[in-house]
Short mmCIF file of C-alpha atoms in Angstrom, two decimals:
data_model
loop_
_atom_site.label_atom_id
_atom_site.label_comp_id
_atom_site.label_asym_id
_atom_site.label_seq_id
_atom_site.Cartn_x
_atom_site.Cartn_y
_atom_site.Cartn_z
CA MET A 1 70.28 -14.13 2.49
CA SER A 2 68.11 -12.66 -0.30
CA LYS A 3 68.48 -8.97 -1.00
CA THR A 4 66.19 -6.56 -2.76
CA TYR A 5 67.42 -4.99 -5.98
CA ASN A 6 66.33 -2.29 -8.39
CA GLN A 7 65.12 -2.36 -11.97
CA VAL A 8 65.61 0.68 -14.19
CA PHE A 9 63.26 1.45 -17.08
CA SER A 10 64.05 4.19 -19.61
CA LYS A 11 62.94 5.65 -22.93
CA ARG A 12 65.69 3.64 -24.65
CA ASP A 13 64.09 0.30 -23.79
CA GLU A 14 62.36 -1.77 -26.46
CA GLU A 15 59.09 -0.38 -25.07
CA PRO A 16 59.67 3.22 -23.90
CA VAL A 17 58.79 3.90 -20.30
CA SER A 18 56.37 6.63 -21.42
CA LYS A 19 54.15 4.01 -23.07
CA LYS A 20 53.93 2.02 -19.84
CA ILE A 21 53.10 5.18 -17.92
CA GLN A 22 50.41 5.97 -20.46
CA ARG A 23 48.90 2.49 -20.12
CA GLY A 24 48.81 2.78 -16.34
CA LEU A 25 47.17 6.22 -16.46
CA ASN A 26 44.60 5.14 -19.04
CA THR A 27 43.66 1.99 -17.12
CA VAL A 28 42.79 3.99 -13.99
CA ALA A 29 41.31 7.02 -15.76
CA ASN A 30 39.02 4.97 -18.03
CA ALA A 31 37.50 3.24 -15.00
CA VAL A 32 37.10 6.51 -13.09
CA LYS A 33 35.68 8.65 -15.90
CA SER A 34 32.89 6.16 -16.64
CA THR A 35 31.25 7.53 -13.45
CA LEU A 36 31.10 11.19 -14.57
CA GLY A 37 27.80 13.02 -14.87
CA PRO A 38 24.14 12.06 -14.55
CA ALA A 39 24.61 9.45 -17.30
CA GLY A 40 27.70 8.01 -15.62
CA ASN A 41 27.71 4.45 -14.33
CA THR A 42 28.60 2.86 -11.02
CA VAL A 43 31.65 0.63 -10.58
CA LEU A 44 31.64 -2.74 -8.79
CA ILE A 45 34.69 -3.24 -6.57
CA ASP A 46 35.65 -6.63 -5.16
CA ARG A 47 37.35 -6.21 -1.78
CA LYS A 48 38.33 -9.86 -1.28
CA HIS A 49 37.08 -10.92 2.17
CA LEU A 50 35.32 -7.59 2.81
CA GLY A 51 32.69 -8.11 0.13
CA THR A 52 31.75 -6.15 -2.97
CA ILE A 53 30.86 -2.46 -3.00
CA THR A 54 29.21 -0.30 -5.64
CA THR A 55 30.30 3.32 -6.04
CA LYS A 56 30.37 6.36 -8.29
CA ASP A 57 33.04 8.03 -6.17
CA GLY A 58 36.12 8.72 -8.29
CA VAL A 59 38.74 8.49 -5.55
CA THR A 60 37.30 5.19 -4.27
CA VAL A 61 37.48 3.69 -7.77
CA ALA A 62 41.05 4.95 -8.31
CA LYS A 63 42.34 3.69 -4.96
CA SER A 64 40.95 0.21 -5.57
CA ILE A 65 43.11 -0.35 -8.68
CA VAL A 66 46.50 -2.07 -8.36
CA LEU A 67 48.28 -3.05 -11.59
CA GLU A 68 50.60 -6.02 -12.09
CA ASP A 69 53.27 -4.20 -14.12
CA ASP A 70 55.53 -2.15 -11.81
CA VAL A 71 55.85 0.90 -14.08
CA GLU A 72 52.15 0.95 -14.94
CA ASN A 73 51.34 0.71 -11.24
CA ILE A 74 53.63 3.67 -10.45
CA ALA A 75 51.70 5.72 -13.02
CA ALA A 76 48.43 4.52 -11.50
CA THR A 77 49.67 5.54 -8.05
CA MET A 78 50.57 9.01 -9.33
CA LEU A 79 47.06 9.37 -10.73
CA LYS A 80 45.63 8.32 -7.39
CA GLN A 81 47.62 11.18 -5.88
CA VAL A 82 45.79 13.56 -8.23
CA ALA A 83 42.46 12.31 -6.86
CA ALA A 84 43.69 12.33 -3.25
CA LYS A 85 45.12 15.87 -3.52
CA THR A 86 41.87 17.14 -5.02
CA VAL A 87 39.65 15.54 -2.39
CA ASP A 88 42.01 16.74 0.35
CA GLU A 89 41.81 20.40 -0.74
CA ALA A 90 38.32 20.67 -2.25
CA GLY A 91 36.54 17.54 -1.05
CA ASP A 92 35.13 16.76 -4.51
CA GLY A 93 36.11 16.85 -8.19
CA THR A 94 38.27 13.73 -8.16
CA THR A 95 36.78 12.41 -11.38
CA THR A 96 37.30 15.71 -13.18
CA ALA A 97 40.90 15.90 -11.93
CA THR A 98 41.58 12.37 -13.18
CA ILE A 99 40.10 13.11 -16.61
CA LEU A 100 42.18 16.28 -16.95
CA ALA A 101 45.36 14.45 -15.90
CA GLN A 102 44.80 11.69 -18.44
CA ALA A 103 44.14 14.17 -21.25
CA LEU A 104 47.13 16.36 -20.33
CA TYR A 105 49.53 13.41 -20.37
CA ASN A 106 48.17 11.90 -23.60
CA GLU A 107 48.36 15.26 -25.39
CA GLY A 108 51.79 16.00 -23.94
CA LEU A 109 53.07 12.61 -25.06
CA LYS A 110 52.17 13.42 -28.67
CA ILE A 111 54.40 16.49 -28.54
CA LEU A 112 57.41 15.10 -26.63
CA PRO A 113 59.22 13.67 -29.71
CA PHE A 114 59.26 17.13 -31.31
CA ILE A 115 60.61 19.24 -28.44
CA LYS A 116 64.09 19.61 -27.01
CA ASN A 117 63.36 21.13 -23.62
CA ARG A 118 60.69 19.38 -21.56
CA ASN A 119 61.03 21.86 -18.73
CA GLU A 120 60.02 24.61 -21.13
CA LEU A 121 56.88 22.61 -21.97
CA LYS A 122 56.21 22.28 -18.24
CA ARG A 123 56.49 26.05 -17.80
CA GLN A 124 54.18 26.70 -20.75
CA ILE A 125 51.52 24.34 -19.38
CA GLU A 126 51.70 26.03 -15.97
CA ASP A 127 51.38 29.48 -17.57
CA LYS A 128 48.32 28.45 -19.57
CA ALA A 129 46.77 26.75 -16.54
CA GLU A 130 47.12 30.04 -14.65
CA LEU A 131 45.12 31.79 -17.40
CA VAL A 132 42.42 29.13 -17.11
CA LYS A 133 42.21 29.62 -13.33
CA ASN A 134 41.81 33.38 -13.88
CA PHE A 135 39.02 32.62 -16.35
CA ILE A 136 37.27 30.47 -13.74
CA ILE A 137 37.57 33.29 -11.19
CA ASP A 138 36.10 35.81 -13.68
CA GLU A 139 33.12 33.51 -14.34
CA THR A 140 32.44 32.83 -10.66
CA THR A 141 29.22 33.85 -8.93
CA PRO A 142 29.47 34.17 -5.14
CA VAL A 143 26.94 32.33 -2.97
CA LEU A 144 26.01 32.82 0.68
CA LEU A 145 24.38 30.45 3.13
CA ASP A 146 21.10 31.96 4.32
CA LYS A 147 19.48 30.20 7.27
CA ASN A 148 16.12 31.78 6.40
CA SER A 149 15.89 30.78 2.71
CA ASP A 150 15.79 27.60 0.62
CA ASN A 151 19.41 28.20 -0.60
CA LEU A 152 18.55 27.05 -4.12
CA GLU A 153 22.11 27.35 -5.50
CA LEU A 154 23.56 25.21 -2.70
CA LEU A 155 20.72 22.73 -3.10
CA ASN A 156 21.52 22.39 -6.80
CA ILE A 157 25.25 21.92 -6.13
CA ALA A 158 24.48 19.20 -3.58
CA LYS A 159 22.07 17.55 -6.00
CA ILE A 160 24.59 17.45 -8.84
CA SER A 161 27.41 16.18 -6.63
CA SER A 162 25.14 13.46 -5.20
CA ASN A 163 24.22 12.28 -8.72
CA GLY A 164 20.73 13.74 -8.73
CA ASP A 165 19.65 12.53 -5.27
CA GLU A 166 17.25 15.31 -4.26
CA GLU A 167 16.48 13.83 -0.84
CA MET A 168 20.20 13.74 -0.04
CA ALA A 169 20.67 17.31 -1.28
CA LYS A 170 17.84 18.60 0.94
CA ALA A 171 19.36 16.85 3.97
CA ILE A 172 22.73 18.49 3.28
CA VAL A 173 21.29 22.00 3.01
CA GLU A 174 19.25 21.42 6.18
CA ALA A 175 22.44 20.38 7.97
CA PHE A 176 24.32 23.49 6.83
CA LYS A 177 21.45 25.71 7.97
CA MET A 178 21.66 24.05 11.40
CA VAL A 179 25.37 24.65 12.01
CA GLY A 180 26.41 27.40 9.59
CA GLU A 181 29.13 27.41 6.94
CA ASP A 182 31.93 26.64 9.42
CA GLY A 183 30.00 24.04 11.38
CA ILE A 184 30.67 20.32 11.52
CA ILE A 185 28.57 17.93 9.46
CA SER A 186 28.97 14.26 10.32
CA VAL A 187 27.74 11.16 8.46
CA ASP A 188 26.50 8.15 10.40
CA ASP A 189 24.37 5.01 10.08
CA GLY A 190 20.64 5.47 10.46
CA VAL A 191 17.67 3.22 11.25
CA VAL A 192 14.90 4.62 9.05
CA ASP A 193 15.38 4.29 5.29
CA GLY A 194 16.62 7.50 3.70
CA TYR A 195 18.30 10.50 5.30
CA THR A 196 17.59 12.09 8.67
CA VAL A 197 19.36 15.12 10.13
CA GLU A 198 20.05 15.56 13.83
CA HIS A 199 21.73 18.39 15.72
CA ILE A 200 24.09 17.49 18.57
CA ASP A 201 26.85 19.30 20.40
CA GLY A 202 30.28 19.23 18.78
CA LEU A 203 33.49 21.11 18.09
CA LYS A 204 36.16 21.34 15.39
CA VAL A 205 39.70 22.28 16.48
CA ASP A 206 43.13 22.77 14.89
CA ALA A 207 44.65 19.51 16.08
CA GLY A 208 45.57 16.53 13.91
CA MET A 209 46.90 12.97 14.11
CA ALA A 210 50.50 12.90 15.37
CA HIS A 211 51.26 10.16 12.79
CA PRO A 212 49.40 8.91 9.67
CA TYR A 213 49.41 5.32 10.98
CA PHE A 214 46.78 6.26 13.55
CA MET A 215 44.22 6.49 10.72
CA THR A 216 41.37 3.97 10.59
CA ASP A 217 39.92 5.01 7.22
CA THR A 218 42.44 5.03 4.38
CA ARG A 219 39.96 6.51 1.89
CA LYS A 220 39.26 9.60 3.97
CA LEU A 221 42.72 9.60 5.63
CA GLU A 222 41.03 9.86 9.02
CA CYS A 223 41.05 8.24 12.44
CA GLU A 224 37.53 7.71 13.77
CA GLN A 225 36.89 6.66 17.36
CA LEU A 226 33.52 5.95 18.99
CA ASN A 227 32.73 6.50 22.69
CA ALA A 228 36.32 7.57 23.31
CA LEU A 229 38.03 8.57 26.53
CA VAL A 230 39.77 11.94 26.31
CA LEU A 231 42.99 12.95 28.05
CA LEU A 232 44.32 16.52 27.77
CA VAL A 233 48.04 16.84 28.49
CA LYS A 234 49.56 20.30 28.37
CA ASP A 235 53.33 20.88 27.95
CA GLY A 236 53.94 17.71 25.92
CA VAL A 237 54.15 13.96 26.46
CA SER A 238 57.75 12.79 26.74
CA SER A 239 57.05 9.30 28.10
CA LEU A 240 54.15 6.83 28.19
CA GLN A 241 55.19 5.56 31.63
CA PRO A 242 53.10 8.07 33.65
CA LEU A 243 50.08 7.33 31.42
CA ILE A 244 50.10 3.56 31.95
CA PRO A 245 47.14 3.63 34.45
CA VAL A 246 45.01 5.40 31.82
CA LEU A 247 46.06 3.09 28.96
CA GLU A 248 45.43 -0.01 31.09
CA TYR A 249 42.00 1.32 32.06
CA ALA A 250 41.12 1.96 28.39
CA GLY A 251 42.31 -1.53 27.45
CA THR A 252 40.45 -3.40 30.20
CA GLN A 253 37.25 -1.42 29.55
CA GLY A 254 37.53 -1.93 25.78
CA LYS A 255 37.41 1.84 25.28
CA ALA A 256 39.03 4.02 22.65
CA ILE A 257 41.30 6.77 23.97
CA ALA A 258 42.39 10.05 22.38
CA ILE A 259 45.31 11.89 23.98
CA PHE A 260 45.54 15.59 23.13
CA SER A 261 48.88 17.35 23.63
CA ASP A 262 51.02 20.03 22.01
CA ASN A 263 53.99 17.69 21.58
CA PHE A 264 54.78 13.97 21.49
CA THR A 265 58.28 12.50 21.38
CA GLU A 266 59.11 9.96 18.66
CA GLN A 267 59.36 7.24 21.31
CA VAL A 268 55.85 8.00 22.58
CA ILE A 269 54.45 7.86 19.04
CA GLU A 270 56.24 4.57 18.28
CA LEU A 271 55.10 2.90 21.52
CA SER A 272 51.52 4.10 20.99
CA LEU A 273 51.47 2.69 17.46
CA MET A 274 52.89 -0.59 18.77
CA ASN A 275 50.07 -0.75 21.34
CA LYS A 276 47.56 0.02 18.59
CA MET A 277 48.84 -2.68 16.24
CA LYS A 278 49.91 -5.44 18.63
CA ALA A 279 47.84 -4.91 21.76
CA LYS A 280 44.81 -3.77 19.71
CA LEU A 281 44.46 -0.63 21.81
CA ASP A 282 42.20 1.90 20.04
CA ILE A 283 44.45 4.92 20.60
CA ASN A 284 45.02 8.19 18.77
CA LEU A 285 47.59 10.85 19.63
CA VAL A 286 46.23 14.26 18.65
CA LYS A 287 48.75 17.08 18.31
CA VAL A 288 47.32 20.49 19.21
CA GLN A 289 48.44 23.26 16.83
CA GLY A 290 49.13 26.93 17.46
CA TYR A 291 50.93 29.05 20.03
CA GLY A 292 50.16 30.94 23.21
CA SER A 293 46.52 31.86 23.79
CA ASN A 294 45.38 30.11 20.59
CA LYS A 295 46.74 26.77 21.84
CA ASP A 296 45.41 27.37 25.35
CA GLY A 297 41.99 28.07 23.87
CA ILE A 298 41.91 24.70 22.13
CA PHE A 299 42.64 22.86 25.38
CA GLU A 300 39.98 24.88 27.19
CA ASP A 301 37.32 24.31 24.53
CA VAL A 302 37.98 20.57 24.30
CA SER A 303 37.85 20.41 28.09
CA ALA A 304 34.46 22.16 28.13
CA ILE A 305 32.86 19.82 25.60
CA THR A 306 34.34 16.51 26.82
CA GLY A 307 34.49 17.14 30.57
CA ALA A 308 38.22 16.34 30.65
CA THR A 309 40.44 18.16 33.15
CA ILE A 310 43.62 19.64 31.65
CA VAL A 311 46.69 17.99 33.21
CA ASP A 312 50.36 19.01 33.17
CA LYS A 313 53.72 17.72 34.40
CA ASN A 314 52.70 18.32 38.03
CA THR A 315 49.71 15.96 37.83
CA LYS A 316 50.38 12.65 39.57
CA PRO A 317 49.77 9.36 37.67
CA GLU A 318 47.16 8.24 40.22
CA GLU A 319 45.16 11.43 39.52
CA LEU A 320 44.91 10.88 35.77
CA LEU A 321 41.83 8.63 35.77
CA ALA A 322 39.81 11.35 37.47
CA CYS A 323 40.91 13.80 34.75
CA LEU A 324 39.49 11.78 31.83
CA GLY A 325 36.69 13.13 29.69
CA GLN A 326 34.55 11.39 27.09
CA ALA A 327 33.25 12.00 23.58
CA THR A 328 30.63 10.21 21.51
CA LYS A 329 32.81 10.39 18.40
CA ILE A 330 36.24 11.82 17.57
CA ILE A 331 37.37 12.15 13.95
CA SER A 332 40.92 13.33 13.23
CA ASN A 333 42.80 13.97 10.00
CA ARG A 334 46.29 15.38 9.58
CA SER A 335 45.31 18.97 10.48
CA GLU A 336 42.02 19.07 12.38
CA THR A 337 39.84 17.09 14.76
CA ARG A 338 36.06 16.99 15.10
CA ILE A 339 34.65 16.13 18.51
CA ILE A 340 31.02 15.10 18.90
CA SER A 341 29.57 14.92 22.39
CA ASP A 342 25.93 14.40 23.29
CA ASN A 343 26.45 13.65 27.01
CA LYS A 344 28.52 16.60 28.18
CA ASP A 345 28.30 18.35 31.54
CA GLU A 346 25.82 21.12 30.72
CA TYR A 347 26.75 23.20 33.77
CA LYS A 348 30.48 23.16 32.98
CA PHE A 349 29.82 23.80 29.29
CA ASN A 350 27.53 26.78 29.88
CA GLU A 351 29.96 28.16 32.44
CA HIS A 352 32.68 28.06 29.76
CA LEU A 353 30.43 29.87 27.27
CA GLU A 354 29.73 32.62 29.81
CA MET A 355 33.47 32.97 30.46
CA LEU A 356 34.11 33.49 26.74
CA LYS A 357 31.31 36.07 26.52
CA THR A 358 32.82 37.96 29.48
CA GLN A 359 36.27 37.92 27.86
CA ILE A 360 34.75 39.34 24.65
CA ASP A 361 33.04 42.15 26.58
CA ASN A 362 36.28 43.07 28.37
CA GLU A 363 38.61 42.75 25.38
CA VAL A 364 39.63 45.89 23.44
CA ASN A 365 41.89 44.36 20.77
CA LYS A 366 39.85 43.67 17.60
CA THR A 367 41.96 40.65 16.61
CA ASN A 368 41.51 39.03 20.01
CA ILE A 369 37.77 39.76 19.93
CA ASP A 370 37.48 38.03 16.54
CA LYS A 371 39.33 34.96 17.85
CA LEU A 372 37.12 34.72 20.93
CA GLU A 373 33.94 35.15 18.87
CA ALA A 374 35.11 32.41 16.49
CA ARG A 375 35.64 30.05 19.44
CA LEU A 376 32.21 30.89 20.84
CA SER A 377 30.56 30.36 17.46
CA LYS A 378 32.20 26.94 17.01
CA LEU A 379 31.12 25.80 20.46
CA MET A 380 27.53 27.00 20.05
CA GLY A 381 27.15 25.79 16.45
CA GLY A 382 27.47 22.14 17.33
CA VAL A 383 27.34 19.27 14.85
CA ALA A 384 24.71 18.27 12.33
CA THR A 385 24.67 14.50 11.81
CA ILE A 386 23.14 13.12 8.61
CA LYS A 387 22.08 9.53 9.23
CA VAL A 388 21.89 7.18 6.26
CA ALA A 389 19.91 3.94 6.10
CA CYS A 390 19.59 1.74 3.00
CA LYS A 391 18.37 -1.76 2.22
CA THR A 392 21.88 -3.24 2.00
CA PRO A 393 25.27 -2.33 3.52
CA GLU A 394 26.71 -1.96 0.00
CA GLU A 395 24.04 0.56 -0.94
CA ALA A 396 24.66 2.48 2.30
CA HIS A 397 28.42 2.57 1.63
CA GLU A 398 27.84 4.03 -1.84
CA ALA A 399 25.38 6.61 -0.44
CA LYS A 400 27.89 7.70 2.22
CA ASP A 401 30.55 8.22 -0.47
CA ARG A 402 28.20 10.48 -2.43
CA LEU A 403 27.11 12.25 0.74
CA ASP A 404 30.71 13.09 1.70
CA ASP A 405 31.40 14.46 -1.79
CA ALA A 406 28.23 16.54 -1.87
CA ILE A 407 28.84 18.04 1.59
CA ASN A 408 32.34 19.08 0.53
CA ALA A 409 31.07 20.45 -2.79
CA VAL A 410 28.61 22.72 -0.96
CA ARG A 411 31.34 23.85 1.44
CA SER A 412 33.63 24.67 -1.52
CA ALA A 413 30.86 26.70 -3.18
CA ILE A 414 30.33 28.73 -0.02
CA GLU A 415 34.09 29.41 0.09
CA GLU A 416 34.71 30.42 -3.54
CA GLY A 417 31.36 30.59 -5.36
CA TYR A 418 30.04 28.62 -8.34
CA VAL A 419 30.25 28.52 -12.14
CA ALA A 420 28.10 27.01 -14.90
CA GLY A 421 28.37 23.21 -14.93
CA SER A 422 28.36 20.44 -17.55
CA GLY A 423 32.02 20.95 -18.44
CA THR A 424 31.29 24.29 -20.10
CA VAL A 425 33.76 26.41 -18.11
CA PHE A 426 36.77 24.35 -19.21
CA PHE A 427 35.45 24.29 -22.79
CA TRP A 428 35.02 28.06 -22.96
CA ALA A 429 38.35 28.58 -21.21
CA ALA A 430 39.95 26.61 -24.05
CA GLU A 431 38.09 28.69 -26.63
CA ASN A 432 39.20 31.86 -24.88
CA LEU A 433 42.93 30.98 -24.89
CA ILE A 434 45.06 32.89 -27.39
CA ASP A 435 47.15 30.72 -29.71
CA ASP A 436 50.74 31.83 -29.13
CA GLY A 437 52.19 28.98 -31.15
CA THR A 438 53.59 27.15 -28.13
CA GLU A 439 53.30 23.42 -27.44
CA GLY A 440 51.87 24.24 -24.00
CA TYR A 441 48.93 26.00 -25.65
CA ARG A 442 48.12 22.95 -27.79
CA VAL A 443 48.33 20.56 -24.82
CA ILE A 444 46.09 22.66 -22.55
CA LYS A 445 43.55 23.47 -25.27
CA GLU A 446 42.97 19.81 -26.08
CA ALA A 447 42.97 18.65 -22.46
CA LEU A 448 40.39 21.23 -21.35
CA GLN A 449 37.83 19.68 -23.69
CA ALA A 450 38.10 16.25 -22.02
CA PRO A 451 35.48 16.75 -19.25
CA LEU A 452 32.78 17.82 -21.73
CA LYS A 453 33.82 15.03 -24.12
CA THR A 454 33.47 12.48 -21.32
CA LEU A 455 30.00 13.76 -20.39
CA CYS A 456 28.97 13.39 -24.03
CA GLU A 457 30.45 9.87 -24.29
CA ASN A 458 28.71 8.70 -21.11
CA ALA A 459 25.41 10.13 -22.36
CA GLY A 460 25.88 8.65 -25.85
CA VAL A 461 25.69 11.97 -27.70
CA SER A 462 27.95 13.61 -30.29
CA TYR A 463 30.57 15.95 -28.83
CA GLU A 464 30.95 17.74 -32.18
CA TYR A 465 27.20 18.38 -32.38
CA VAL A 466 27.00 19.65 -28.79
CA THR A 467 29.96 22.03 -29.21
CA SER A 468 28.66 23.36 -32.53
CA MET A 469 25.40 24.29 -30.75
CA MET A 470 27.36 25.98 -27.98
CA ARG A 471 29.54 27.97 -30.38
CA GLN A 472 26.46 29.19 -32.27
CA SER A 473 24.83 30.44 -29.07
CA MET A 474 28.05 32.20 -27.89
CA LEU A 475 26.57 32.40 -24.37
CA TRP A 476 29.10 30.98 -21.93
CA LYS A 477 26.46 29.87 -19.46
CA ASN A 478 24.60 27.84 -22.06
CA GLY A 479 25.12 24.09 -22.20
CA ILE A 480 23.46 20.67 -22.22
CA ASP A 481 21.41 19.23 -19.39
CA PHE A 482 22.72 15.65 -19.57
CA SER A 483 20.07 14.42 -17.12
CA LYS A 484 17.38 14.89 -19.78
CA PRO A 485 16.91 12.72 -22.89
CA GLU A 486 16.37 15.78 -25.10
CA LEU A 487 19.55 17.32 -26.51
CA LEU A 488 18.65 20.94 -25.81
CA LEU A 489 20.80 23.98 -25.06
CA VAL A 490 19.74 25.59 -21.76
CA ASP A 491 20.89 28.34 -19.44
CA LEU A 492 22.73 26.08 -17.02
CA PRO A 493 22.61 28.17 -13.78
CA SER A 494 18.88 28.80 -14.11
CA HIS A 495 18.38 25.02 -14.51
CA GLY A 496 20.45 24.35 -11.39
CA ILE A 497 23.44 22.92 -13.27
CA ILE A 498 26.40 24.52 -11.52
CA ASP A 499 29.81 23.50 -10.14
CA PRO A 500 31.79 24.89 -7.20
CA ALA A 501 34.58 27.08 -8.63
CA LYS A 502 37.06 25.81 -6.02
CA VAL A 503 36.53 22.20 -7.10
CA LEU A 504 37.39 22.97 -10.74
CA ARG A 505 40.37 25.13 -9.78
CA VAL A 506 41.88 22.50 -7.49
CA ALA A 507 41.17 19.72 -10.01
CA LEU A 508 43.17 21.60 -12.66
CA GLU A 509 46.01 22.45 -10.28
CA SER A 510 46.32 18.84 -9.10
CA ALA A 511 46.27 17.43 -12.63
CA VAL A 512 48.88 19.88 -13.94
CA SER A 513 51.17 19.29 -10.96
CA ILE A 514 51.32 15.49 -11.33
CA VAL A 515 51.36 15.37 -15.14
CA ASN A 516 54.25 17.82 -15.37
CA LEU A 517 56.27 15.46 -13.18
CA LEU A 518 55.44 12.54 -15.47
CA LEU A 519 56.16 14.43 -18.70
CA THR A 520 59.62 15.40 -17.46
CA SER A 521 60.50 11.85 -16.34
CA ASP A 522 62.49 9.54 -18.64
CA ASN A 523 63.43 6.80 -16.20
CA VAL A 524 61.57 4.75 -13.62
CA ILE A 525 63.32 2.76 -10.89
CA THR A 526 61.40 -0.01 -9.15
CA THR A 527 62.33 -2.23 -6.22
CA VAL A 528 62.20 -6.01 -6.73
CA GLU A 529 61.69 -8.43 -3.87
CA PRO A 530 63.15 -11.81 -4.91
CA ASP A 531 61.18 -14.95 -4.19
CA ALA A 532 62.09 -16.67 -0.92
CA PRO A 533 64.33 -19.74 -1.46
CA ALA A 534 62.51 -23.07 -1.39
CA MET A 535 62.86 -25.20 1.73
CA PRO A 536 64.99 -28.39 1.35
CA GLY A 537 62.98 -31.18 -0.19
CA MET A 538 60.34 -28.72 -1.49
CA MET A 539 59.65 -28.09 -5.18
#
């Protein structure tokens, strides 16, 4: 019987492992960074039997790359983690994070032969990165969502993140004005060419997938279900046996089913995944977070919007079908779930809203009042759905990628403000660093120039010329508008060229975290699956 075995690669090999890591990083990063900025290009991705897509989304490009060499592919996978971590925390900035990671590793690799303690280099890079993050905070301008204004700053952020698509940017700002900064914005297929925004009832709650394998979209790390049945089970699910009538009903009706509970045993999760994979049952187990009244509130709010009756251990199996609710769409990730419902029981829903208002009026504890008001706001805010329609499915896929990024960029700006764009913040942060003679200083200083260098390369202009103009002006908000053919220095914020501060901060943190792991690694161990033995008489 064939067994797997390991291969070990080290710096003492004929080709040092660091060179293979570098090749893997550069292969992914060079493809991703070609998309940066208004002069960036799209990437064609062949998905075998699923057809070809076109995208400028950094994380989509990175995830599509698989390299033949094991060590190079490990490095590529690590770089994908940079993009995934950035999009998970900030929703955008994957391309910037990838560029920073590539530059940090390449600069660090130049220094490695001349240092004795790599962990000291790691500490120095982290210290300098902290100074850069403080610089970003100092340069940040706060921005508020105003439902009665044109929200020019947010419009500009959406426009930049969507690669200059003004129609898309306007749709995003309209959606935010509909539901507020904490509201849910969903993306869906449309009928009329372009972007249309609709407001429907919806809710976002602290409840996530009980296991990653329930996901249906590996790019977004989400499980999306349409026209789903909803079952709310309080006090945990210890066995699937009592739920068989519900699961059989969902299967025979061809319906998706989402089961919300505060706890699922491992056996329940395993059996549910088996039903999902083998029986093709569209099921998702959603674990409700929190304790006490917070957890109870989630069950109550989901019940109000879906029409589901909350069940517990005393509910009989034959009563479960009558307790089911329904939602138009349910989207879950690892920590939260968005529920969209446009056919809810208006009487029951309004009765729930009145109950919350009464509780607020009778409550004296300020913390409890804030929690109740937050619940009420989420329920009344609803969901804004941006519908996208294009001439081809490939074009629609690319537009949805940009739309997701731009929505998250606007949300990040509302959370932490904005800074001048066009790579200038990282450039001036590098200029502002004090040379303390450490290797960490040299690595960070060079790496911080990479985003602006990439923008110049994609636009076909001289980086040296651009930076000499910037240094002469000495105004940190001055930079180049790369969407224009003229190479002119402009006040970036007044021209609408701004970036969410959170996106840049998270991009730097993600890049430093992964690269420090790679710079302090000398050996790589891979698993080899031997070829299956040939059948007798076969060559």
